Coordinates of C-alpha atoms in Angstrom, one line a residue:
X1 CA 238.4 123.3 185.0
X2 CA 239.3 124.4 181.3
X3 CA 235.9 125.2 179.6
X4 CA 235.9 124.0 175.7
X5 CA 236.0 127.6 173.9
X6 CA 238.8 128.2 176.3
X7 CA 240.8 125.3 175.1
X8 CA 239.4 126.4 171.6
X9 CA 241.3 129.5 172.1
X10 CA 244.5 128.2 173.0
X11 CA 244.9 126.0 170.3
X12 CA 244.1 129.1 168.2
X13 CA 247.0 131.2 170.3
X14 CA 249.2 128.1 169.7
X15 CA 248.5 128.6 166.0
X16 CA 249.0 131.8 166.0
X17 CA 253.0 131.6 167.6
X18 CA 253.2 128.6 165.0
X19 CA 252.9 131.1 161.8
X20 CA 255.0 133.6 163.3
X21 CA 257.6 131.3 164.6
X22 CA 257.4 130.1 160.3
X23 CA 258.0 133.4 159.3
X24 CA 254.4 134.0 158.0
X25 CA 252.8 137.5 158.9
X26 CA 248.9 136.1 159.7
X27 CA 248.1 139.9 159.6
X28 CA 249.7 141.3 155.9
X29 CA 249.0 144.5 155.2
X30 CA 247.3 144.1 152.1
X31 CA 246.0 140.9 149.1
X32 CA 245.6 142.1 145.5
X33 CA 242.6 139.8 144.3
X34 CA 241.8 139.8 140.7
X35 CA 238.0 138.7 141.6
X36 CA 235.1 138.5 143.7
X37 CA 233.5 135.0 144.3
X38 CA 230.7 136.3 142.4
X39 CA 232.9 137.7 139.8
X40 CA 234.9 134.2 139.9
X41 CA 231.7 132.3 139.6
X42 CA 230.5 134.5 136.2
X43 CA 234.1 134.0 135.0
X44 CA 233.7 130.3 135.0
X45 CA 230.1 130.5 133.9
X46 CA 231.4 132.5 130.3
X47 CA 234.5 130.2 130.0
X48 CA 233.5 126.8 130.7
X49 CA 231.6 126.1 127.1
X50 CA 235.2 127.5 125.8
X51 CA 237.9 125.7 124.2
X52 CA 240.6 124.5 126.3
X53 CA 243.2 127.1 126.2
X54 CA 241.0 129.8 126.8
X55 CA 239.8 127.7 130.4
X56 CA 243.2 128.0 131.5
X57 CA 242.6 131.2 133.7
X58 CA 243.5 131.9 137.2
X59 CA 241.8 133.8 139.4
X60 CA 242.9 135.3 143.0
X61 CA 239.8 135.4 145.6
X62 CA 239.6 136.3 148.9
X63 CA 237.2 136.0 151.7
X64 CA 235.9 134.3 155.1
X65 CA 236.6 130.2 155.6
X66 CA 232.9 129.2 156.6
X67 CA 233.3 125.4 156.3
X68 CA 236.7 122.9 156.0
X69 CA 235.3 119.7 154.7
X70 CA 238.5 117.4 154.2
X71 CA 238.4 113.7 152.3
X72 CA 241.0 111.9 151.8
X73 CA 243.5 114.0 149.6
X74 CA 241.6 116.7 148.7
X75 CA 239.6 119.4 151.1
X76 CA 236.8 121.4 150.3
X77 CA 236.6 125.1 152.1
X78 CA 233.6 127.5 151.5
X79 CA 235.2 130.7 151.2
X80 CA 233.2 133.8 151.6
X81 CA 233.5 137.7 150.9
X82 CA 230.9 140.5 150.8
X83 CA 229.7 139.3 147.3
X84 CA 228.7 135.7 148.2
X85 CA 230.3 132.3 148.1
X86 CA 232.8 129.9 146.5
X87 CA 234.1 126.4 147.0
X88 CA 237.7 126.0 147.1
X89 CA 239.6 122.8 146.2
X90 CA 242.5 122.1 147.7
X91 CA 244.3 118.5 146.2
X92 CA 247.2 118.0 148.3
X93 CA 249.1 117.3 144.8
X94 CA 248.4 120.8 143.5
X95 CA 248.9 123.0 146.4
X96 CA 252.3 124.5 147.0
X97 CA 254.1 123.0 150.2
X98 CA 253.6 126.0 152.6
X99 CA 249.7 126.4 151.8
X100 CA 249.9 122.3 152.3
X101 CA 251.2 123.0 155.8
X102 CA 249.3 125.9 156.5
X103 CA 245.9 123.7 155.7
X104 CA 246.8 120.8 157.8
X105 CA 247.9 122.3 160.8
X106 CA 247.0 126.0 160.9
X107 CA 244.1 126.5 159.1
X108 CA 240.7 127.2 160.8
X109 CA 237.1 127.8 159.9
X110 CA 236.5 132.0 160.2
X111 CA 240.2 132.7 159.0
X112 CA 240.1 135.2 156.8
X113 CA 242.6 133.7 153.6
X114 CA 243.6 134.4 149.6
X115 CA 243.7 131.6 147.5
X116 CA 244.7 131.7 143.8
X117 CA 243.9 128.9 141.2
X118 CA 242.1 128.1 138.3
X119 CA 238.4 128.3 138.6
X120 CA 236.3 125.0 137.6
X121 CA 232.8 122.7 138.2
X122 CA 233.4 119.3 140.1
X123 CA 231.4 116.6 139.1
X124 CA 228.4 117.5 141.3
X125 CA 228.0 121.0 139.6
X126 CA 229.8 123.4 142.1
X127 CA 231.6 126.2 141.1
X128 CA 235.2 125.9 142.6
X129 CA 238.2 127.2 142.5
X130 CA 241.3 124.7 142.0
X131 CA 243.9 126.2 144.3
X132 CA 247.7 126.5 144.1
X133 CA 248.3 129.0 146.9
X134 CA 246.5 130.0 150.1
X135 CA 247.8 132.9 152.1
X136 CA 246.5 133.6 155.3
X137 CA 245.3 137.3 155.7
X138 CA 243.8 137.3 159.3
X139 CA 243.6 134.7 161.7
X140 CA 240.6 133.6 164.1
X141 CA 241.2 133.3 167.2
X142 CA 237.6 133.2 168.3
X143 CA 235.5 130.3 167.3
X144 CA 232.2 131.2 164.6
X145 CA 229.1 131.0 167.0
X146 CA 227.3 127.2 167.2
X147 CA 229.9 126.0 164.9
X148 CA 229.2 128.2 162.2
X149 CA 225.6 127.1 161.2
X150 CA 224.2 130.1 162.4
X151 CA 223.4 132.6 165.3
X152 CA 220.0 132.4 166.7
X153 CA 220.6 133.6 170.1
X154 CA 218.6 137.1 169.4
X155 CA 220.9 139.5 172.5
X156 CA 223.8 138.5 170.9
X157 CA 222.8 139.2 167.2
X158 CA 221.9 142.5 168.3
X159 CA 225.1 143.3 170.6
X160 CA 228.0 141.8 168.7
X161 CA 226.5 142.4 164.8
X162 CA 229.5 141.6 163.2
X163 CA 228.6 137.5 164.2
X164 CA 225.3 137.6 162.8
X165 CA 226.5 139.3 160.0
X166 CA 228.9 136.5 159.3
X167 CA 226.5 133.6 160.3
X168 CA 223.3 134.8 159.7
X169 CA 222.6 135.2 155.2
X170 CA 219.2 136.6 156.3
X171 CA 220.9 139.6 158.3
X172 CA 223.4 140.1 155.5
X173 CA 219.9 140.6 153.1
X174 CA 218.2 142.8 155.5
X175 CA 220.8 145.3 155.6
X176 CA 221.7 145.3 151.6
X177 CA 218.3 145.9 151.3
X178 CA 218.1 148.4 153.8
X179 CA 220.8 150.7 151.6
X180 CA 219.0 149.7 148.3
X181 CA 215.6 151.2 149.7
X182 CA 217.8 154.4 151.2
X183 CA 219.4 155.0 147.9
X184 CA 215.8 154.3 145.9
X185 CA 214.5 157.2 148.3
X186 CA 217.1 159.4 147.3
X187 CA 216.3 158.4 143.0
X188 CA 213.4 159.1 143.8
X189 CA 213.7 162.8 145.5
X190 CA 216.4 163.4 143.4
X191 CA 214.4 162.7 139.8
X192 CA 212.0 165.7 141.1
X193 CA 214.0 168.3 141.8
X194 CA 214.4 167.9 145.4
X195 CA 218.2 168.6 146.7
X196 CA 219.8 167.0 149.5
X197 CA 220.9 169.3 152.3
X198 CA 222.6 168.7 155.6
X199 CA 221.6 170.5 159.1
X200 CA 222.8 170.4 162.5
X201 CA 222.5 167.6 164.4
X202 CA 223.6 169.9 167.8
X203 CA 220.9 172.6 167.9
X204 CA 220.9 176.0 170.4
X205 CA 217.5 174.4 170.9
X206 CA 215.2 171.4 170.3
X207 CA 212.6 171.5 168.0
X208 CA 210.2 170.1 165.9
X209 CA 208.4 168.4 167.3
X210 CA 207.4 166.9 170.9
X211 CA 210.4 164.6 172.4
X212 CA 212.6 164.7 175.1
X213 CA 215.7 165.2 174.1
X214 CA 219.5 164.9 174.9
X215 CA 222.0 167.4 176.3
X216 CA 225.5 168.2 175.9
X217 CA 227.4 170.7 176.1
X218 CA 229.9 172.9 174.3
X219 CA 233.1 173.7 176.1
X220 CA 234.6 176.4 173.6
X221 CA 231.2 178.8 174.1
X222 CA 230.2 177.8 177.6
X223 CA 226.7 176.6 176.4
X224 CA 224.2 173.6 176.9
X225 CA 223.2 172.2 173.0
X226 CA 220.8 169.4 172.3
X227 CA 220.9 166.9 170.0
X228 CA 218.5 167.2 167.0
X229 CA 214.7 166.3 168.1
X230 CA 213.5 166.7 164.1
X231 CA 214.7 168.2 161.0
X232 CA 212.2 170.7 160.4
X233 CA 213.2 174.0 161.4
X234 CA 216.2 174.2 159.7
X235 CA 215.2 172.7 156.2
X236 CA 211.9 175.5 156.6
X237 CA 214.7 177.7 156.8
X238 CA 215.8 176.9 153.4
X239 CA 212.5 177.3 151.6
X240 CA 212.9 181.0 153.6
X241 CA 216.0 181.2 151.5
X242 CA 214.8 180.2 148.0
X243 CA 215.4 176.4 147.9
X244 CA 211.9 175.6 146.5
X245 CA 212.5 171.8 146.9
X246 CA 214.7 170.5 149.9
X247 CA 215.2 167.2 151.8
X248 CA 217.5 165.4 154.5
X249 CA 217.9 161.7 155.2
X250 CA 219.5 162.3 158.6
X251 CA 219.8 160.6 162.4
X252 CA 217.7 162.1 165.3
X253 CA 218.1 161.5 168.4
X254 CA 215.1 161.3 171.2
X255 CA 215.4 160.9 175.0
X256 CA 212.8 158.1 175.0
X257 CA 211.9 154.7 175.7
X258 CA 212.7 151.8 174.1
X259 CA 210.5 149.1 171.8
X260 CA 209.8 147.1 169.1
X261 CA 209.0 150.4 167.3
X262 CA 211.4 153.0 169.0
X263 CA 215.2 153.1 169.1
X264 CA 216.5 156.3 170.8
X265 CA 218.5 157.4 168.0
X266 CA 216.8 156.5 164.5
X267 CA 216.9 157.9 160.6
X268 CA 214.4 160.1 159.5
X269 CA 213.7 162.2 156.0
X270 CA 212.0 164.8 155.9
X271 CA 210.8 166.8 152.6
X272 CA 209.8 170.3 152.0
X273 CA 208.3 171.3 149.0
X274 CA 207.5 175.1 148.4
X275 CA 203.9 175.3 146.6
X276 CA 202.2 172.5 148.0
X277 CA 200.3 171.5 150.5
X278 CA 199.5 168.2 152.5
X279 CA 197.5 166.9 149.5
X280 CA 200.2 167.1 147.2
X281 CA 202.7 165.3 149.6
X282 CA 199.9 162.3 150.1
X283 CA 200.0 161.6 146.7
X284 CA 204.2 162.0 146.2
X285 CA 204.2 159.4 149.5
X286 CA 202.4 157.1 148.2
X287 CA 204.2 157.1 144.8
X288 CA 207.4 157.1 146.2
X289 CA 206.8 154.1 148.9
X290 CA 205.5 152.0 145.9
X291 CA 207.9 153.0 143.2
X292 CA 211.0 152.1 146.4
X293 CA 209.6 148.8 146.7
X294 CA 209.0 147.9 143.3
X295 CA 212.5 148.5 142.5
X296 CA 213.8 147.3 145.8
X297 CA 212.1 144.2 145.8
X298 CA 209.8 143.8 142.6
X299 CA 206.7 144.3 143.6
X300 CA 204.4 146.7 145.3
X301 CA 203.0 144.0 147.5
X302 CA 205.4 142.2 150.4
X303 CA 204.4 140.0 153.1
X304 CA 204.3 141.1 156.6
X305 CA 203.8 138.5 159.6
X306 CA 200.8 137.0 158.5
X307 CA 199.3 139.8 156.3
X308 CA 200.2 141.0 152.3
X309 CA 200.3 144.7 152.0
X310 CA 199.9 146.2 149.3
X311 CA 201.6 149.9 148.7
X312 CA 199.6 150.6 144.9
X313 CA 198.3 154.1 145.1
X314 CA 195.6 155.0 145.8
X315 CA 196.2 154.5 150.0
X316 CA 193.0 154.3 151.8
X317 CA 191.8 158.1 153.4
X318 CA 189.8 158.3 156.4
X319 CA 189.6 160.8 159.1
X320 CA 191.1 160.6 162.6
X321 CA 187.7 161.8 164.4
X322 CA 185.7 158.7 162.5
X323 CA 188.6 156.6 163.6
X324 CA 188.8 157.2 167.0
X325 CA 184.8 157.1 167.1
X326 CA 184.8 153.6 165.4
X327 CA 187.7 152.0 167.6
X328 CA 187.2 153.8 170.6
X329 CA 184.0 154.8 170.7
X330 CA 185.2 158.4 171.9
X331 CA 184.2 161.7 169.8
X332 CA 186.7 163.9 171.0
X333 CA 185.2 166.9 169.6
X334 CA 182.7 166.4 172.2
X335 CA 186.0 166.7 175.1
X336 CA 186.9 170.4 174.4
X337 CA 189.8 170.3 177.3
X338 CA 192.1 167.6 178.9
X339 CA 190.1 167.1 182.1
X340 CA 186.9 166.1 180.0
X341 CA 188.5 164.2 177.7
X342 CA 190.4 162.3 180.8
X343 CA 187.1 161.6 182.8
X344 CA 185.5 159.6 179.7
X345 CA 189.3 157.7 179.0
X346 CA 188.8 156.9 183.0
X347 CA 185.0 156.0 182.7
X348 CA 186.1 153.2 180.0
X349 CA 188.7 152.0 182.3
X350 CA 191.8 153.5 181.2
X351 CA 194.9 154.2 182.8
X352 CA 195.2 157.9 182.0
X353 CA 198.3 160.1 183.1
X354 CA 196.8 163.4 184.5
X355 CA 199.7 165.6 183.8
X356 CA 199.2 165.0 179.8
X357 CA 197.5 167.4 177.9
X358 CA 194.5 167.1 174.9
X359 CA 196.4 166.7 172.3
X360 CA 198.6 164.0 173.9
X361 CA 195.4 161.9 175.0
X362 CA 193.9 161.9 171.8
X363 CA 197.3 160.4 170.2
X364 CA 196.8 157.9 172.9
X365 CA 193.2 157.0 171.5
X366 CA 195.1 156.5 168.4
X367 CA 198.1 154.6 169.8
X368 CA 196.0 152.0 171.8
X369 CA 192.8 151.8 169.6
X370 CA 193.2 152.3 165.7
X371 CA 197.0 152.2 164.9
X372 CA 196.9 148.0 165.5
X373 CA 194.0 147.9 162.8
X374 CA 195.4 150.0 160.2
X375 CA 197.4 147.1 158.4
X376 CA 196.9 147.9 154.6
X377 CA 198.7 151.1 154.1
X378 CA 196.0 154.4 155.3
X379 CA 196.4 158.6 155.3
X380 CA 194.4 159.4 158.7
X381 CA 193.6 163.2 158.1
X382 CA 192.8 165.9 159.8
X383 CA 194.4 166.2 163.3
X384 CA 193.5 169.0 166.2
X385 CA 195.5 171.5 166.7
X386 CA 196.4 171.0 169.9
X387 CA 198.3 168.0 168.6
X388 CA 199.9 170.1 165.6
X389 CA 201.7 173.2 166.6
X390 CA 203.1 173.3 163.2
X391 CA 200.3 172.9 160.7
X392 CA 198.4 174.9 158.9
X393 CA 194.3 175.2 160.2
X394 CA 192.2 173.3 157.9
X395 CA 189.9 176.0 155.9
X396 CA 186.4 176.0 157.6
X397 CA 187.2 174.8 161.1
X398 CA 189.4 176.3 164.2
X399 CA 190.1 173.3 165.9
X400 CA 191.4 170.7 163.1
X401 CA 195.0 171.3 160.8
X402 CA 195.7 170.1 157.3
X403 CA 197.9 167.2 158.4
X404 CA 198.1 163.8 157.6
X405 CA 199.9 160.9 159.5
X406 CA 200.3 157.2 157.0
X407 CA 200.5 153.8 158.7
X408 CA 201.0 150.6 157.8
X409 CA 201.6 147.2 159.4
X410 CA 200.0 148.2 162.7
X411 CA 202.4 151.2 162.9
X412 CA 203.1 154.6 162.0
X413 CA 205.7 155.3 158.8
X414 CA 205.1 159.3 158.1
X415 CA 203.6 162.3 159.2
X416 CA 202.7 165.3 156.9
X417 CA 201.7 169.2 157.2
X418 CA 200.8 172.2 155.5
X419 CA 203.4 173.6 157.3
X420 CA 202.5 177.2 159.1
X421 CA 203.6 180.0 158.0
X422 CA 201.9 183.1 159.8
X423 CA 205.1 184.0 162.3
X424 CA 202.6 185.9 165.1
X425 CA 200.0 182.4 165.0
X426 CA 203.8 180.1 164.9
X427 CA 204.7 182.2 168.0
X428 CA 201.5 182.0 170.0
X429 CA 201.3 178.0 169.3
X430 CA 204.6 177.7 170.4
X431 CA 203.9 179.7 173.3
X432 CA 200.9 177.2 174.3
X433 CA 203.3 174.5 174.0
X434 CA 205.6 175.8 176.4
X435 CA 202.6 176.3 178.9
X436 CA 201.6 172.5 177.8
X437 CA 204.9 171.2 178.4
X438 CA 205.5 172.9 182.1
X439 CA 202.5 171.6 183.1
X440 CA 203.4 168.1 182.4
X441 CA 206.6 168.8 184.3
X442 CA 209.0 168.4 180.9
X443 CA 211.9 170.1 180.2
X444 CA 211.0 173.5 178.7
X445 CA 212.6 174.4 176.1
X446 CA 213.4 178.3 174.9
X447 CA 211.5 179.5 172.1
X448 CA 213.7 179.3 168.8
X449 CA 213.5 183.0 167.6
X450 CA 216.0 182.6 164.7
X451 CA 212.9 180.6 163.0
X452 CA 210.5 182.9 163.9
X453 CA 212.2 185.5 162.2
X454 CA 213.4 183.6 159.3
X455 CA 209.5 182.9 159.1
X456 CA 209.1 187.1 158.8
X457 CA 210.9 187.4 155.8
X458 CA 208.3 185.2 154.3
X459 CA 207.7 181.2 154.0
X460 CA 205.8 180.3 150.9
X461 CA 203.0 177.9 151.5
X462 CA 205.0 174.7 151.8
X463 CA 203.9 170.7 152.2
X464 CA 206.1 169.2 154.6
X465 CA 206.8 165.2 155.0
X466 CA 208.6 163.0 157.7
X467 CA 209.1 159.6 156.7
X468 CA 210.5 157.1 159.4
X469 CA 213.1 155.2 157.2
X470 CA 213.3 152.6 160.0
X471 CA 210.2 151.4 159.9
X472 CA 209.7 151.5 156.2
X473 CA 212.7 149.1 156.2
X474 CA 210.6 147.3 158.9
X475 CA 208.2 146.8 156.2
X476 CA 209.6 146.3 153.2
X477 CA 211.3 143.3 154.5
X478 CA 209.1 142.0 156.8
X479 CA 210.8 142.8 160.2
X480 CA 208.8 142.9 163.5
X481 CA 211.1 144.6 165.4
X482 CA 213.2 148.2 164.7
X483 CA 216.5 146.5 166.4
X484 CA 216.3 144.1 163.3
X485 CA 216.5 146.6 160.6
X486 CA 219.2 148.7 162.4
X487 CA 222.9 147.5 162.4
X488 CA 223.6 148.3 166.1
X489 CA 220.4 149.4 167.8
X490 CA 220.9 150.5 171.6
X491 CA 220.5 148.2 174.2
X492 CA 219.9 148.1 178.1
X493 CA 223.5 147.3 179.9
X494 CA 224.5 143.5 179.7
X495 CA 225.2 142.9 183.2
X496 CA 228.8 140.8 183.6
X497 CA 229.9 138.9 186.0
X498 CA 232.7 140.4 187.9
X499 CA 235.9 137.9 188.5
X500 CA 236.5 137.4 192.3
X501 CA 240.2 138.7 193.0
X502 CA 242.1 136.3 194.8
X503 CA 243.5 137.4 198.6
X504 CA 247.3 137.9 198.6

């Protein structure tokens, strides 16, 4: 039996042979519009208080039908483009005898059409367009999901985009505003003397910081490269070379799990500024998250489920060693190895893997126990090294680095150092993490000796920054979950049906 989008289908198809069978191409190559609908719509806003002869303007729009309401002589179609909306009138009297055809018979809602006329207000107020011509630019032949009124089904939003893009107003505002905060981040940057560079995304080897990455390999040289774990080595490069001020707003890719907060490929920046340490970056973070949303959205304060944040500097400071002890009740100063620290995380009941190492466990503490409370937006300082292969020690104490991490809305946005710069202390904690990672049984990955060396030429004393641009968008514009804020996140396999073949 026929299903209904099926028949839907063929009388598209059917359509379809009708315009070309009329000598109409339902795919031209090309429509010169004189006008947005947004454009349109100010154009009838400036004219309509005019005398007559300076109404008599006609514009040429084109867009998306998203409704066909027809009474009596005269049909009403919404047309959309990427600007926003207009109503189109079509009076059987006024329109030319092809585009009369071509609206009674061929015409369907999601065609994508021209229409020329002379923009007005009907009686009830709507901006319109009066239209003599309609020229069909690309037929439909797929129905608008649940008749157009919107896509609510959430695996299909995520899998085919360009549907909730079309039916969904709310996606269409997410991701406008996820370029306006991208290019605000940038104004910002930009305005103090930061440069935008670009690095390799494949990378002799993967580092960084602590991920699993991919591999792929290179054909012409006969070697194994990975896809970009961080940014970091490379832009520390440049502040080797003399750029005092650098930054990337790049992809990176991460051979990880999947969740509300993690996609496996995701966009980071990450900042390096020459002079400055992690105090200096706190207070540029904290400027720059509130000045993006202030001009993204203006104000400093959005919702977020059922809690206002508020990004106005100052952000609340607190140590990770008082958080952990209030949340967690663990000091894990008192835990000087892994194997200590595991036996407490098992006396309180905790699953614990036993191949992971200090530094890991204590980020664990953090995960589980004090990231879920830190709502309003909070620096939480002072990290142990063991967690920090790339951060300076903190003056005073052997076991802690100058390094910040900032979260906000239950979740972590950025992570800070004062980046090392001793080469021989760089090499021995990158040694250590080597050891570290064997023991877990991870992929262990070759020392990268070009940044070692670039560090002997001399590093200044830098402040570095990561900033996850994903979840900032998250917050900004109040989106629990990182597939909503990214235009085609990745997805587990959407099992199909397979077709049973016949027998000959």
């Amino acid at each position: 039996m026929t299903s209904r989008a099926d028949r839907i289908n063929q009388q598209r198809l059917e359509k379809l042979e009708r315009l070309h069978e009329a000598g109409i191409n339902p795919y031209p190559h090309r429509y010169q519009r004189s006008h947005t609908t947004e454009q349109a719509v100010a154009l009838l806003e400036d004219i309509e208080n005019k005398p007559a002869e300076e109404k008599a303007i006609e514009v040429r729009v084109a867009g998306r039908i998203m409704s066909h309401r027809p009474m009596g002589k005269v049909s009403f179609l919404d047309l959309r483009d990427g600007s926003g909306k207009i109503q189109l009138y079509c009076h059987r009297n006024i329109l030319s005898e092809d585009s009369l055809g071509l609206l009674k018979k061929d015409l369907d809602i999601g065609d994508i059409v021209g229409a020329s006329g002379r923009p007005f207000r009907t009686r009830t107020g709507e901006a319109s367009i009066e239209v003599k011509e309609i020229t069909m630019l690309a037929k439909s032949l797929q129905p608008l999901p649940e008749k157009w009124h919107g896509l609510s089904d959430i695996d299909t939003r995520y899998r085919q985009r360009y549907l909730d893009l079309i039916a969904n107003n709310e996606a269409r505002d997410i991701f406008l505003k996820r370029s306006l905060i991208i290019t605000a981040v940038r104004q910002f940057l930009n305005q103090r003397g930061f440069i935008e560079v670009e690095t390799p995304v494949l990378q002799p080897s993967a580092g960084g910081a602590l991920a699993q990455p991919f591999v792929t390999h290179q054909h012409a040289l006969g070697r194994d490269l990975y896809l970009r774990i961080a940014l970091e080595l490379y832009l520390k490069r440049l502040i080797v070379g003399g750029f005092d001020r650098v930054y990337e707003l790049g992809r990176i890719f991460r051979n990880e799990g999947l969740s509300t907060k993690h996609n496996p490929e995701f966009t980071m920046l990450e900042s390096y500024q020459a002079y400055a340490d992690y105090n200096d970056v706190m207070m540029m973070l904290e400027e720059m998250v509130c000045q993006v949303s202030q001009q993204v959205l203006g104000t400093d304060a959005v919702k977020f489920g059922e809690n206002t944040i508020s990004f106005k500097p100052p952000w609340q400071r607190v140590e990770l060693r008082q958080a952990i002890i209030e949340c967690a009740g663990i000091d894990f100063e008192e835990y000087p190895d892994a194997a200590s620290l595991r036996a407490r995380m098992l006396a309180m009941g905790m699953e614990v893997d036993p191949d992971k190492d200090r530094g890991r466990l204590i980020d664990e503490l953090l995960s589980n126990f004090v990231e879920p409370h830190l709502v309003q937006p909070t620096f939480l300082l002072h990290h142990p090294v063991d967690m920090s292969p790339l951060a300076k020690l903190k003056p005073g104490d052997e076991h802690l680095v100058e390094r910040f991490e900032a979260f906000a809305g239950g979740m972590e946005i950025a992570n800070a150092f004062t980046e090392l710069n001793d080469p021989f202390e760089q090499r021995k904690r990158f040694i250590e993490q080597q050891k570290s990672r064997r023991a877990e049984g991870e992929i262990e990955e070759a020392i990268d000796e070009d940044f070692l060396l670039a560090l002997e030429y001399g590093m200044p004393p830098t402040g570095g920054l990561g900033v996850g641009i994903d979840r900032l968008v998250m917050l900004l514009t109040g989106q629990t979950s990182i597939r909503q804020v990214i235009l085609f996140p990745q997805l587990k396999e959407k099992s199909v049906d397979k077709k049973e073949i016949p027998e000959a």
